[in-house]
Amino acid sequence: MKKIVILLVLFSTYSLVLPAQNRVFTKNGRALFDATAPNSPEKINAVNDKVTSVLDIESGAIQFAVLMNAFIFEKALMQEHFHENYVESTKFPKADFKGQISDIKKIDLSKDQEYKVMVSGKLTLHGVTKTLEVPATLTVKDGQIIAGKSVFKILLSDYNINVPSLVSDKLSPIVSIHLDMKYQPMKSS
Amino acid sequence: MLSRLKMKKFIFILIISGLFTASLTAYYYYHKPRESLTDIKPDLTIGSEELIARFEENETKANSLYLGKILEVEGHIQNITITENNILNVTIKGSDFAGIECQFANNDSAQIRYFKVGDLISLKGKCSGFLLDVVLVDCVLGNCKIPDQLVKSMNQ
């Protein structure tokens, strides 16, 4: 009888505490891309503040989802070209990344600091899925992962996005992507 | 002879000024900033519950109807947040599982201070699709009633 009670208590605390602790998420992450060619007279960049991301601290599994239409440019015409001619937002409204933090074990939640990690996984953009391995920084504070950042580059041609020669002096075929997530603990459902 | 010369001069000036106007117009359109939705008529006015229901039923079909369109959505405010990057987000209640996430345009967030959670609001924004919620960007205040408490304070 005693054993059962102990087990029950253990089980209930386990199920109450663990789900709230081991996952963090955000709906308002920022993704920024810069496709400005080295000698371009004007900047080609856009920002998306509606990136959704979930990170499982136990397993290191990490996911991102991005709505292409939520990328915002300063110039109206540039935004129109981006959606209609390059990423074809109507046909491919979402981009996502599903991956794994390979060295998640080195994160010690009891130590507040920034940890450099490697993330590998699959990025789907413009209907094309490619394997990717990128560095990232995770910030631990008060026993929780509160932020994640990464900067990496992708080749547009890998994702079947063609750059017409007419704009090749402005638009770089290599695009740098900046991710900036502020995570919150996920409430157990 | 003189009039012919004058004519030539006139045509020359005409061509130059034409070219000048054309290049100015081209420059203007090329650099035109993304415009505010304040004075733009929405493609569609819809209740928040109906919009969410459409996306929960059939996302592909809903995308074909609403993606990239300017929607005016009416519903009750579930949440108001400002991100670290100083971006105002208003969530309108949809169903038990999903809402409408409305990201405001940078310069159009002032009026939201008259509203609080639970108030009926109408927001106009560009529909970007559905993740956990339906997302609208570049939002501005739609055609909606100012909340009662504001009317009261104005009458005082």
XYZ file of C-alpha atoms in Angstrom:
345
model
C 0.000 0.000 0.000
C 2.770 2.381 0.998
C 4.573 1.639 -2.250
C 1.511 2.438 -4.290
C 1.061 5.756 -2.500
C 4.705 6.652 -3.063
C 4.436 5.669 -6.704
C 1.272 7.703 -7.116
C 2.844 10.748 -5.512
C 5.941 10.360 -7.663
C 3.885 9.893 -10.783
C 1.638 12.875 -10.127
C 4.540 15.222 -9.385
C 6.336 13.874 -12.430
C 3.402 14.526 -14.727
C 2.747 17.926 -13.188
C 6.273 19.255 -13.198
C 7.947 17.751 -16.204
C 5.749 18.906 -19.108
C 5.854 22.476 -17.868
C 9.627 22.381 -17.483
C 10.945 20.577 -20.476
C 9.457 22.535 -23.338
C 9.736 26.168 -24.271
C 8.008 27.943 -27.123
C 7.298 31.264 -28.815
C 4.784 32.590 -31.309
C 6.564 35.911 -31.794
C 10.069 34.927 -32.808
C 11.957 37.088 -35.284
C 13.432 35.913 -38.567
C 15.368 38.386 -40.647
C 16.946 37.778 -43.982
C 19.461 39.766 -45.931
C 19.932 39.112 -49.640
C 21.895 42.243 -50.480
C 24.596 41.607 -53.075
C 28.097 42.855 -52.051
C 28.065 46.005 -54.211
C 24.344 46.636 -54.313
C 23.277 50.269 -53.926
C 20.228 49.256 -51.903
C 19.478 46.878 -49.087
C 17.380 43.811 -49.797
C 16.091 42.573 -46.480
C 12.880 41.715 -44.687
C 11.671 40.816 -41.249
C 9.129 38.357 -39.900
C 8.027 38.719 -36.283
C 5.597 35.822 -36.276
C 7.941 32.845 -36.176
C 6.612 29.950 -34.115
C 9.146 27.686 -32.458
C 9.118 24.851 -29.929
C 12.187 23.450 -28.182
C 12.226 20.289 -26.077
C 15.008 20.652 -23.537
C 15.117 16.937 -22.648
C 15.507 15.561 -26.151
C 16.934 18.591 -27.929
C 14.222 18.441 -30.592
C 13.563 21.861 -32.108
C 11.020 23.121 -34.636
C 10.309 26.350 -36.443
C 7.390 27.372 -38.620
C 7.253 30.557 -40.668
C 4.460 32.117 -42.710
C 6.039 33.549 -45.850
C 3.362 36.245 -46.129
C 4.388 37.615 -42.748
C 7.756 38.771 -44.169
C 7.629 42.545 -44.322
C 9.755 44.801 -46.506
C 10.171 48.543 -46.393
C 9.472 48.907 -50.092
C 6.141 47.808 -51.491
C 7.464 46.721 -54.870
C 10.255 44.636 -53.351
C 7.734 42.867 -51.135
C 5.507 42.150 -54.122
C 8.398 40.698 -56.137
C 9.541 38.574 -53.208
C 6.121 36.974 -52.789
C 5.157 36.656 -56.429
C 8.399 35.933 -58.285
C 10.797 34.411 -55.781
C 9.259 32.425 -52.909
C 5.768 32.107 -54.472
C 3.994 32.645 -51.165
C 0.591 31.696 -52.522
C 1.790 28.294 -53.689
C 4.105 27.705 -50.703
C 2.672 29.695 -47.796
C 4.890 28.133 -45.114
C 8.507 27.339 -44.478
C 9.549 25.072 -41.637
C 12.535 23.551 -39.941
C 12.523 20.324 -37.955
C 15.734 19.401 -36.254
C 17.779 18.337 -33.332
C 20.288 20.075 -31.096
C 23.051 17.494 -31.243
C 24.860 18.619 -28.092
C 21.838 19.459 -25.911
C 23.401 17.447 -23.054
C 26.000 20.136 -22.425
C 23.307 22.553 -21.336
C 23.195 22.871 -17.570
C 19.960 24.571 -16.555
C 21.424 25.395 -13.151
C 24.060 27.663 -14.719
C 22.962 30.993 -16.188
C 25.015 31.514 -19.305
C 25.051 31.335 -23.098
C 25.722 27.957 -24.649
C 27.004 27.425 -28.173
C 25.317 24.428 -29.760
C 24.944 22.772 -33.163
C 21.545 22.235 -34.737
C 20.951 19.843 -37.584
C 17.737 19.117 -39.375
C 15.605 19.654 -42.421
C 14.577 23.023 -43.802
C 11.590 23.153 -46.138
C 11.339 26.327 -48.213
C 9.653 26.977 -51.554
C 8.539 23.324 -51.576
C 12.122 21.997 -51.379
C 13.521 20.152 -48.352
C 17.255 20.250 -47.600
C 19.416 19.043 -44.734
C 21.088 21.804 -42.799
C 23.609 22.016 -39.966
C 24.028 25.387 -38.285
C 25.503 26.854 -35.093
C 23.201 28.436 -32.541
C 23.360 30.100 -29.146
C 20.974 29.229 -26.330
C 20.613 31.413 -23.251
C 19.844 29.863 -19.870
C 18.449 32.005 -17.091
C 16.778 31.007 -13.831
C 16.712 27.322 -14.698
C 15.091 27.833 -18.079
C 16.097 28.358 -21.693
C 14.885 31.883 -22.392
C 16.389 32.654 -25.783
C 17.826 31.116 -28.899
C 19.761 32.779 -31.699
C 21.297 31.625 -34.920
C 22.847 33.164 -38.011
C 23.438 31.039 -41.071
C 23.496 31.205 -44.848
C 21.506 29.380 -47.485
C 21.909 29.159 -51.241
C 18.784 30.278 -53.085
C 19.457 27.793 -55.891
C 19.239 24.928 -53.352
C 15.577 25.799 -52.946
C 14.827 26.305 -56.641
C 14.667 30.070 -56.275
C 16.156 31.612 -59.409
C 17.817 34.996 -59.488
C 17.401 36.620 -62.926
C 20.688 38.024 -64.268
C 19.020 41.434 -64.516
C 18.981 41.791 -60.730
C 22.111 39.777 -59.915
C 24.032 42.951 -59.097
C 21.561 43.682 -56.314
C 20.238 40.321 -55.177
C 22.789 37.926 -53.749
C 22.427 34.197 -54.496
C 23.560 33.540 -50.917
C 21.108 34.752 -48.301
C 21.973 35.200 -44.655
C 19.256 34.375 -42.164
C 19.096 35.621 -38.593
C 16.838 33.912 -36.089
C 16.063 35.487 -32.735
C 13.699 33.647 -30.382
C 12.561 34.677 -26.919
C 11.204 31.508 -25.375
C 8.590 31.017 -22.688
C 7.830 27.826 -20.774
C 5.064 25.858 -22.439
C 2.080 25.354 -20.185
C 1.195 21.696 -19.769
C -1.967 20.844 -21.589
C 12.786 79.730 -90.298
C 12.577 81.201 -86.840
C 9.310 79.495 -86.073
C 10.767 76.186 -87.202
C 13.675 76.653 -84.806
C 11.249 77.525 -82.043
C 9.239 74.436 -82.908
C 12.348 72.256 -82.654
C 13.243 73.804 -79.340
C 9.720 73.261 -78.094
C 9.745 69.590 -79.086
C 13.157 69.142 -77.531
C 11.974 70.619 -74.229
C 8.840 68.511 -74.408
C 10.854 65.304 -74.837
C 13.268 66.174 -72.053
C 10.502 67.047 -69.612
C 8.639 63.882 -70.620
C 11.687 61.763 -69.908
C 12.236 63.589 -66.645
C 8.654 62.951 -65.472
C 8.844 59.313 -66.540
C 12.037 58.682 -64.617
C 10.682 60.476 -61.566
C 7.520 58.367 -61.679
C 9.556 55.180 -62.091
C 11.778 56.199 -59.175
C 8.719 56.940 -57.076
C 7.077 53.569 -57.745
C 10.318 51.695 -57.238
C 10.952 53.251 -53.848
C 7.356 53.576 -52.746
C 7.096 52.469 -49.119
C 4.727 49.731 -48.077
C 1.490 51.613 -47.605
C -0.624 51.770 -44.495
C -3.916 49.905 -44.681
C -5.767 52.761 -42.977
C -7.362 54.092 -46.150
C -7.623 50.787 -47.979
C -10.957 49.078 -48.297
C -10.835 45.505 -46.964
C -11.363 42.651 -49.445
C -13.615 41.016 -46.899
C -15.166 41.650 -43.495
C -15.513 38.565 -41.340
C -16.165 37.516 -37.711
C -13.181 36.020 -35.845
C -15.020 32.780 -35.011
C -16.026 32.204 -38.605
C -12.510 32.894 -39.893
C -10.967 30.390 -37.460
C -13.664 27.829 -38.271
C -12.832 28.101 -41.986
C -9.138 27.482 -41.323
C -9.777 24.630 -38.879
C -12.136 22.952 -41.359
C -9.927 23.086 -44.418
C -6.685 25.041 -44.344
C -5.898 24.688 -48.059
C -9.297 25.997 -49.049
C -9.126 28.806 -46.491
C -5.660 29.766 -47.776
C -7.012 30.009 -51.312
C -9.775 32.303 -50.062
C -7.909 34.519 -47.617
C -4.136 34.370 -48.133
C -2.641 37.767 -48.953
C -6.082 39.404 -48.736
C -6.896 42.431 -46.627
C -9.345 41.202 -44.003
C -11.334 43.194 -41.497
C -11.899 40.905 -38.527
C -14.271 41.561 -35.668
C -14.080 39.791 -32.332
C -13.214 40.023 -28.659
C -9.685 40.811 -27.502
C -8.026 37.841 -25.803
C -4.573 39.265 -25.289
C -2.495 42.412 -25.889
C 1.293 42.152 -25.872
C 4.268 44.228 -26.945
C 7.352 42.261 -27.972
C 10.951 43.105 -27.116
C 11.277 44.551 -30.597
C 8.454 46.944 -29.709
C 5.842 45.302 -31.891
C 2.242 45.356 -30.771
C 0.293 42.108 -31.027
C -3.405 41.806 -30.360
C -4.976 38.358 -30.194
C -8.650 38.155 -31.070
C -10.513 35.175 -29.666
C -11.481 32.598 -32.256
C -12.168 29.064 -31.086
C -11.064 27.208 -27.934
C -7.806 26.259 -29.621
C -6.884 29.104 -31.919
C -7.220 32.843 -32.239
C -6.338 35.618 -34.677
C -2.859 37.011 -34.062
C -2.794 40.595 -35.266
C 0.620 42.200 -35.663
C 0.272 45.956 -35.836
C 1.951 48.218 -38.354
C 4.694 50.219 -36.655
C 2.983 53.571 -36.716
C -0.527 52.521 -35.984
C -0.521 51.223 -32.449
C -1.486 54.330 -30.510
C -5.239 53.861 -30.494
C -5.081 50.413 -28.934
C -4.609 52.033 -25.526
C -8.347 52.667 -25.455
C -9.014 48.923 -25.532
C -8.625 46.175 -22.953
C -8.938 42.385 -22.881
C -12.533 41.346 -23.506
C -13.501 44.425 -25.553
C -15.058 44.041 -28.959
C -12.654 45.259 -31.615
C -12.382 45.344 -35.382
C -8.950 45.138 -36.963
C -7.859 45.361 -40.560
C -4.761 43.459 -41.696
C -3.167 41.287 -44.361
C -3.861 37.589 -43.885
C -0.606 35.615 -43.818
C -2.009 32.168 -43.130
C -2.432 29.729 -40.278
C 0.130 28.260 -37.873
C -1.264 27.779 -34.368
C -3.420 30.820 -35.021
C -4.470 32.819 -38.042
C -1.900 35.582 -38.542
C -2.675 39.095 -39.803
C 0.164 41.569 -40.398
C 0.291 45.350 -40.952
C -2.823 45.696 -38.801
C -4.669 48.943 -38.214
C -7.843 49.671 -36.332
C -10.895 48.813 -38.408
C -14.300 50.348 -38.439
C -15.243 49.793 -34.826
C -16.969 51.392 -31.905
C -14.853 53.095 -29.306
C -15.287 51.258 -25.986
C -17.858 52.616 -23.541
C -15.424 53.759 -20.881
C -13.764 56.065 -23.384
C -17.102 57.593 -24.383
C -17.806 58.159 -20.696
C -14.447 59.804 -20.098
C -14.967 62.005 -23.141
C -18.360 63.144 -21.856
C -16.972 64.112 -18.489
